[in-house]
């Protein structure tokens, strides 16, 4: 098949293109002099200054103090470290989490369960959000941590973190929010959220792959999970990835300065897409359309169409999106998120996630809609013929 005339990236929840300003800021640290921020000499101190400048930018994006931000190698590492550090400090107890946390939270909690911890997974409603009441009523005497992400990565729905945090903290229970998908898309302020731990990653906000952050509320316990050289005030050992951190800082600055404009633009693109979608294709459901959700994420199901097949056809036509199910060993594997939200196998198998970015424009939305209508018609045709 011929290479498509144009490739359109509509999978910004998976990762985002690097902000050219982040790339420019990173280049001297990739191509320049050696730079270990722990070294006392000139080269080391230059790197230290660059890391601290970047930390201040990440902190500003979160409404936090730089000293409370620990720079990590990824969002996954930040998430794992909150949970494994808890298990290091405390004897086995109880953890409450939403049933559709990111795998880096779910799998870490599962490891704790194998070591004698108990976990309660709170299911969301069909609007893609957990109820604060359900989370709080799962909290018991033995509960040591509540994990509730700020924005769900597949459905894009926002979760009631401020209410959960306020009610859990009143009971002395620590609250952790994975904000990887929310940061840079909606305003995030750690004080307003009231959580104890919050995490995010650079590559979701047009920074480089391989950098993340963990914010720790002053006074919240955290011993440090990676041990070694004692970097990051003993909270995360390992020589800092200076170039990635500098890129993260530049991306965080861009996200903070442009958050409002980007959100308005993305919401406009999504509204155009969703309007066009229901007009062009029959039997489409837009999931959680009336819930509070990220401005750029659209999650939908197209009846009678296999999402995997559709995704592959769209890719061949030049459009990158993702699906809500995967085909493993001949069986459809429904994403745990969609299962938790109560979607059945059929709905999940026909679902698609489209996530826009500031680089997309209206012309691309229209081109995508035309391609989607064409591919859906092609996939539905044989099914109609069989039905006759
Ligand atoms: C909600 C959420 N948390 C954590 C992560 C993991 O981040 P990273 O890719 O930086 O490890 C992701 C990435 O997909 C995510 O969507």
Coordinates of C-alpha atoms and ligand atoms in Angstrom, one line a residue:
X1 CA 0.0 0.0 0.0
X2 CA 1.2 3.5 -0.9
X3 CA 2.5 5.8 1.9
X4 CA -0.3 8.1 2.9
X5 CA 0.0 11.7 1.6
X6 CA -0.1 13.0 5.1
X7 CA 0.2 11.5 8.6
X8 CA -2.0 12.9 11.3
X9 CA -1.2 12.2 14.9
X10 CA -4.3 11.9 17.1
X11 CA -2.9 9.8 20.0
X12 CA -1.7 12.5 22.4
X13 CA -2.7 10.6 25.5
X14 CA -0.1 8.0 24.5
X15 CA 2.6 10.6 24.1
X16 CA 3.0 14.1 22.7
X17 CA 5.4 15.6 20.1
X18 CA 8.4 17.3 21.7
X19 CA 8.0 21.1 22.0
X20 CA 10.7 22.6 19.8
X21 CA 11.6 24.9 22.8
X22 CA 12.2 21.8 24.9
X23 CA 14.4 20.3 22.2
X24 CA 16.4 23.6 21.9
X25 CA 16.9 23.7 25.7
X26 CA 18.0 20.0 25.7
X27 CA 20.6 20.2 22.9
X28 CA 23.5 21.7 24.9
X29 CA 23.1 19.0 27.5
X30 CA 23.1 16.2 25.0
X31 CA 25.9 17.5 22.8
X32 CA 27.8 19.6 25.2
X33 CA 30.3 19.1 28.0
X34 CA 30.0 16.2 30.6
X35 CA 27.4 17.1 33.2
X36 CA 26.9 15.3 36.5
X37 CA 24.9 17.7 38.8
X38 CA 26.5 16.1 41.9
X39 CA 30.0 17.1 40.8
X40 CA 31.5 20.1 42.7
X41 CA 33.4 21.5 39.7
X42 CA 32.3 24.0 37.1
X43 CA 30.7 21.4 34.8
X44 CA 28.7 19.8 37.6
X45 CA 27.5 23.1 39.0
X46 CA 26.3 24.2 35.6
X47 CA 24.2 21.0 35.3
X48 CA 23.0 21.5 38.9
X49 CA 21.7 25.0 38.1
X50 CA 20.0 23.7 35.0
X51 CA 18.3 20.9 36.9
X52 CA 17.1 23.4 39.6
X53 CA 15.8 25.8 37.0
X54 CA 13.8 23.0 35.5
X55 CA 12.5 21.8 38.8
X56 CA 11.2 25.3 39.5
X57 CA 9.3 25.2 36.2
X58 CA 7.7 21.8 37.0
X59 CA 6.8 23.1 40.5
X60 CA 5.3 26.2 39.0
X61 CA 3.1 24.1 36.7
X62 CA 1.8 22.3 39.8
X63 CA 1.5 25.3 42.1
X64 CA 4.2 23.7 44.3
X65 CA 7.4 24.7 46.0
X66 CA 10.5 23.4 44.0
X67 CA 11.9 21.7 47.2
X68 CA 8.8 19.4 47.3
X69 CA 9.3 18.1 43.7
X70 CA 11.3 14.9 43.2
X71 CA 12.4 14.4 39.6
X72 CA 12.1 10.8 38.4
X73 CA 12.8 8.8 35.3
X74 CA 9.1 8.5 34.3
X75 CA 5.5 8.7 35.5
X76 CA 5.6 5.0 36.1
X77 CA 8.6 5.3 38.4
X78 CA 7.0 8.1 40.3
X79 CA 3.8 6.0 40.8
X80 CA 5.7 2.9 41.7
X81 CA 7.8 4.8 44.2
X82 CA 4.7 6.1 46.2
X83 CA 3.3 2.6 46.6
X84 CA 6.6 0.7 47.2
X85 CA 7.8 3.3 49.6
X86 CA 4.6 2.9 51.6
X87 CA 5.2 -0.9 51.7
X88 CA 8.8 -0.2 52.8
X89 CA 7.6 2.0 55.7
X90 CA 4.5 0.2 56.9
X91 CA 3.5 -3.4 57.8
X92 CA 0.9 -4.8 55.5
X93 CA -2.3 -2.8 55.7
X94 CA -5.1 -1.7 53.3
X95 CA -5.1 0.4 50.1
X96 CA -8.1 1.9 48.3
X97 CA -7.8 2.6 44.6
X98 CA -10.1 3.3 41.7
X99 CA -10.5 0.2 39.5
X100 CA -9.2 2.1 36.5
X101 CA -6.0 3.5 37.8
X102 CA -3.1 3.3 35.3
X103 CA -1.3 0.0 35.1
X104 CA 1.7 1.5 37.0
X105 CA -0.5 2.0 40.0
X106 CA -2.7 -1.2 39.7
X107 CA 0.3 -3.5 39.2
X108 CA 2.2 -1.9 42.1
X109 CA -0.8 -2.4 44.4
X110 CA -1.1 -6.0 43.1
X111 CA 2.5 -6.6 44.2
X112 CA 1.6 -5.4 47.6
X113 CA -1.4 -7.7 47.7
X114 CA 1.0 -10.6 47.0
X115 CA 2.9 -9.5 50.1
X116 CA 0.0 -9.6 52.4
X117 CA -1.7 -6.2 51.8
X118 CA -5.4 -5.9 51.1
X119 CA -6.8 -3.7 48.4
X120 CA -10.3 -2.4 47.6
X121 CA -10.9 -1.4 44.0
X122 CA -13.7 1.2 43.6
X123 CA -15.6 1.0 40.4
X124 CA -16.6 4.1 38.5
X125 CA -20.1 4.8 37.3
X126 CA -21.1 4.8 33.6
X127 CA -20.1 8.5 33.5
X128 CA -16.5 7.4 33.9
X129 CA -16.0 8.8 37.4
X130 CA -15.8 7.1 40.7
X131 CA -18.1 8.5 43.5
X132 CA -16.3 10.2 46.3
X133 CA -18.8 8.5 48.7
X134 CA -17.8 5.0 47.4
X135 CA -14.1 5.8 47.8
X136 CA -14.5 7.2 51.3
X137 CA -16.7 4.3 52.5
X138 CA -14.1 1.8 51.4
X139 CA -11.6 3.5 53.8
X140 CA -11.3 1.5 57.1
X141 CA -9.1 1.4 60.2
X142 CA -6.3 -0.4 58.3
X143 CA -6.3 1.9 55.3
X144 CA -2.9 3.5 54.7
X145 CA -3.3 5.0 51.2
X146 CA -6.0 6.0 48.8
X147 CA -5.0 6.2 45.1
X148 CA -7.2 8.2 42.8
X149 CA -6.0 9.5 39.4
X150 CA -6.9 13.0 38.4
X151 CA -7.8 12.3 34.8
X152 CA -8.5 8.9 33.4
X153 CA -6.1 8.1 30.5
X154 CA -8.6 6.3 28.3
X155 CA -11.9 7.9 28.9
X156 CA -10.4 11.3 29.7
X157 CA -12.8 11.8 32.7
X158 CA -11.9 13.9 35.7
X159 CA -12.1 12.3 39.1
X160 CA -13.4 13.8 42.4
X161 CA -9.9 14.1 43.9
X162 CA -10.4 17.3 46.0
X163 CA -13.4 15.9 47.8
X164 CA -11.8 12.5 48.3
X165 CA -8.6 14.1 49.6
X166 CA -10.4 16.4 52.0
X167 CA -12.5 13.6 53.5
X168 CA -9.6 11.1 53.6
X169 CA -7.2 13.5 55.2
X170 CA -9.8 14.4 57.8
X171 CA -9.5 10.7 58.8
X172 CA -5.7 10.7 58.7
X173 CA -5.4 8.7 55.5
X174 CA -2.8 9.6 52.9
X175 CA -4.0 10.4 49.4
X176 CA -2.1 9.9 46.1
X177 CA -3.2 11.2 42.7
X178 CA -1.6 10.2 39.5
X179 CA -2.1 13.4 37.4
X180 CA -0.1 12.3 34.4
X181 CA -2.9 13.0 32.0
X182 CA -4.3 16.1 33.7
X183 CA -1.2 18.2 34.1
X184 CA -0.8 20.6 31.3
X185 CA -4.4 20.0 30.1
X186 CA -6.4 21.4 33.0
X187 CA -5.2 23.6 35.9
X188 CA -3.5 21.5 38.6
X189 CA -2.8 23.1 42.0
X190 CA -1.5 20.7 44.6
X191 CA -2.8 22.8 47.5
X192 CA -6.3 23.1 46.0
X193 CA -6.3 19.3 45.4
X194 CA -5.3 18.6 49.0
X195 CA -3.5 15.4 48.2
X196 CA -0.3 14.1 49.8
X197 CA 1.4 12.8 46.7
X198 CA 0.9 13.8 43.0
X199 CA 2.8 12.5 40.0
X200 CA 3.2 13.5 36.3
X201 CA 5.4 12.8 33.3
X202 CA 7.2 15.0 30.8
X203 CA 6.2 13.2 27.6
X204 CA 2.5 13.8 28.1
X205 CA 3.1 17.6 28.1
X206 CA 5.4 17.9 25.0
X207 CA 8.5 17.1 27.0
X208 CA 10.9 14.2 26.3
X209 CA 10.3 10.6 27.1
X210 CA 12.1 9.4 30.3
X211 CA 11.4 12.2 32.8
X212 CA 8.7 12.4 35.5
X213 CA 8.0 14.1 38.8
X214 CA 6.6 13.2 42.2
X215 CA 5.3 16.0 44.4
X216 CA 5.3 15.3 48.1
X217 CA 3.3 17.4 50.5
X218 CA 5.6 18.9 53.2
X219 CA 5.5 16.5 56.1
X220 CA 4.0 13.6 54.2
X221 CA 6.1 10.5 54.8
X222 CA 8.5 9.4 52.0
X223 CA 11.7 7.5 52.6
X224 CA 12.9 7.2 49.0
X225 CA 12.5 4.1 47.0
X226 CA 15.5 4.1 44.7
X227 CA 18.6 4.1 46.9
X228 CA 22.2 4.7 46.1
X229 CA 23.9 8.1 45.7
X230 CA 21.2 10.0 47.7
X231 CA 20.3 12.4 44.9
X232 CA 17.1 14.4 45.0
X233 CA 17.6 14.9 48.8
X234 CA 17.7 11.2 49.3
X235 CA 14.3 10.8 47.8
X236 CA 15.4 9.3 44.4
X237 CA 18.9 8.1 43.9
X238 CA 20.5 8.0 40.5
X239 CA 22.4 10.5 38.5
X240 CA 19.9 13.0 37.0
X241 CA 19.1 12.8 33.3
X242 CA 20.0 16.4 32.9
X243 CA 18.9 16.8 29.2
X244 CA 15.5 15.2 29.8
X245 CA 14.9 17.2 33.0
X246 CA 15.8 20.5 31.2
X247 CA 13.4 19.5 28.4
X248 CA 10.7 18.7 31.0
X249 CA 11.3 22.2 32.5
X250 CA 10.9 23.9 29.2
X251 CA 7.8 21.9 28.4
X252 CA 6.3 22.7 31.8
X253 CA 6.8 26.3 31.2
X254 CA 5.1 26.2 27.8
X255 CA 2.3 24.2 29.3
X256 CA 1.8 26.7 32.1
X257 CA 2.0 29.8 29.9
X258 CA -0.3 28.4 27.2
X259 CA -2.6 26.1 29.2
X260 CA -5.8 28.3 28.8
X261 CA -5.2 28.9 25.1
X262 CA -4.3 25.2 24.4
X263 CA -7.4 24.0 26.3
X264 CA -9.8 26.3 24.4
X265 CA -8.3 25.3 21.1
X266 CA -8.4 21.6 21.9
X267 CA -11.9 21.7 23.2
X268 CA -12.9 23.4 19.9
X269 CA -11.2 20.7 17.8
X270 CA -12.9 18.0 19.8
X271 CA -16.3 19.7 19.6
X272 CA -15.9 19.9 15.8
X273 CA -14.9 16.2 15.7
X274 CA -17.8 15.0 17.8
X275 CA -20.3 17.1 16.0
X276 CA -19.0 15.8 12.7
X277 CA -18.9 12.2 13.9
X278 CA -22.5 11.9 14.9
X279 CA -23.5 13.6 11.7
X280 CA -21.4 11.4 9.4
X281 CA -21.7 7.9 11.1
X282 CA -24.8 6.1 12.4
X283 CA -24.8 4.2 15.6
X284 CA -21.9 6.0 17.3
X285 CA -21.7 6.5 21.1
X286 CA -19.4 9.1 22.6
X287 CA -18.5 7.8 26.0
X288 CA -18.9 10.1 29.0
X289 CA -19.7 13.0 26.7
X290 CA -21.6 14.8 29.5
X291 CA -19.1 14.1 32.2
X292 CA -16.3 16.5 33.2
X293 CA -13.5 15.4 31.0
X294 CA -10.1 16.5 29.6
X295 CA -10.6 19.0 26.7
X296 CA -8.8 17.0 24.1
X297 CA -9.9 13.4 24.6
X298 CA -12.8 11.7 22.8
X299 CA -13.6 8.1 23.5
X300 CA -16.2 6.5 21.4
X301 CA -17.7 3.2 20.2
X302 CA -18.9 2.5 16.6
X303 CA -21.5 -0.3 16.6
X304 CA -20.7 -3.3 14.4
X305 CA -17.1 -2.3 13.8
X306 CA -14.0 -3.9 15.3
X307 CA -11.9 -1.2 16.8
X308 CA -8.6 -3.0 16.2
X309 CA -9.4 -3.4 12.5
X310 CA -10.5 0.2 12.3
X311 CA -7.4 1.4 14.0
X312 CA -5.2 -0.5 11.5
X313 CA -7.1 0.8 8.5
X314 CA -6.9 4.3 9.8
X315 CA -3.1 3.9 10.4
X316 CA -2.7 2.8 6.8
X317 CA -4.6 5.8 5.7
X318 CA -2.3 8.0 7.8
X319 CA -4.2 8.6 11.0
X320 CA -2.8 7.5 14.4
X321 CA -5.4 6.7 17.1
X322 CA -5.8 4.0 19.7
X323 CA -8.3 1.4 20.8
X324 CA -10.0 0.1 23.9
X325 CA -9.2 -3.5 23.4
X326 CA -6.4 -5.7 22.2
X327 CA -6.4 -9.0 20.5
X328 CA -4.3 -11.4 22.6
X329 CA -4.0 -15.1 21.7
X330 CA -7.1 -15.0 19.5
X331 CA -9.4 -13.6 22.2
X332 CA -10.4 -10.0 22.6
X333 CA -8.8 -8.5 25.7
X334 CA -10.9 -5.6 27.0
X335 CA -9.0 -2.8 28.6
X336 CA -9.3 -3.0 32.4
X337 CA -10.5 0.6 32.3
X338 CA -13.5 -0.1 30.0
X339 CA -14.2 -3.3 32.0
X340 CA -14.2 -1.3 35.2
X341 CA -16.5 1.3 33.7
X342 CA -19.0 -1.4 32.9
X343 CA -18.6 -1.6 29.2
X344 CA -19.2 -5.1 27.8
X345 CA -16.9 -6.9 25.4
X346 CA -18.8 -5.8 22.3
X347 CA -18.8 -2.1 23.3
X348 CA -15.1 -2.2 24.2
X349 CA -14.2 -4.1 21.0
X350 CA -15.7 -1.4 18.9
X351 CA -14.2 1.5 20.8
X352 CA -11.6 4.1 19.8
X353 CA -9.7 6.8 21.6
X354 CA -8.9 10.0 19.7
X355 CA -6.8 12.5 21.5
X356 CA -6.0 15.9 19.9
X357 CA -3.0 18.1 20.4
X358 CA -2.1 21.7 19.9
X359 CA -0.4 20.8 16.6
X360 CA -3.7 19.5 15.1
X361 CA -6.0 21.9 13.1
X362 CA -9.5 21.9 11.8
X363 CA -8.5 20.6 8.4
X364 CA -7.0 17.6 10.0
X365 CA -10.2 17.0 12.0
X366 CA -12.2 17.1 8.7
X367 CA -9.7 14.8 6.9
X368 CA -9.9 12.4 9.8
X369 CA -13.7 12.4 9.8
X370 CA -13.8 11.7 6.1
X371 CA -11.3 8.8 6.5
X372 CA -13.3 7.5 9.5
X373 CA -16.6 7.5 7.6
X374 CA -14.9 5.8 4.7
X375 CA -13.3 3.1 6.7
X376 CA -16.4 2.4 8.9
X377 CA -18.5 2.1 5.7
X378 CA -15.9 -0.4 4.3
X379 CA -15.9 -2.4 7.5
X380 CA -19.7 -2.4 7.9
X381 CA -20.4 -3.5 4.3
X382 CA -19.6 -7.2 4.7
X383 CA -21.5 -7.4 8.0
X384 CA -24.6 -6.0 6.2
X385 CA -24.2 -8.5 3.4
X386 CA -24.0 -11.4 5.8
X387 CA -27.2 -10.1 7.5
X388 CA -29.1 -10.2 4.3
Ligands
LIG1 C1 -2.5 8.1 33.9 C2 -1.1 7.7 33.6 N1 -0.2 7.4 34.6 C3 1.0 7.1 34.3 C4 1.5 6.9 33.1 C5 2.9 6.4 32.9 O1 3.8 7.4 32.6 P1 5.2 7.1 31.9 O2 4.9 6.7 30.5 O3 6.0 8.4 32.0 O4 5.8 6.0 32.6 C6 0.7 7.1 32.0 C7 1.2 6.9 30.6 O5 0.5 6.4 29.8 C8 -0.7 7.5 32.3 O6 -1.5 7.8 31.3

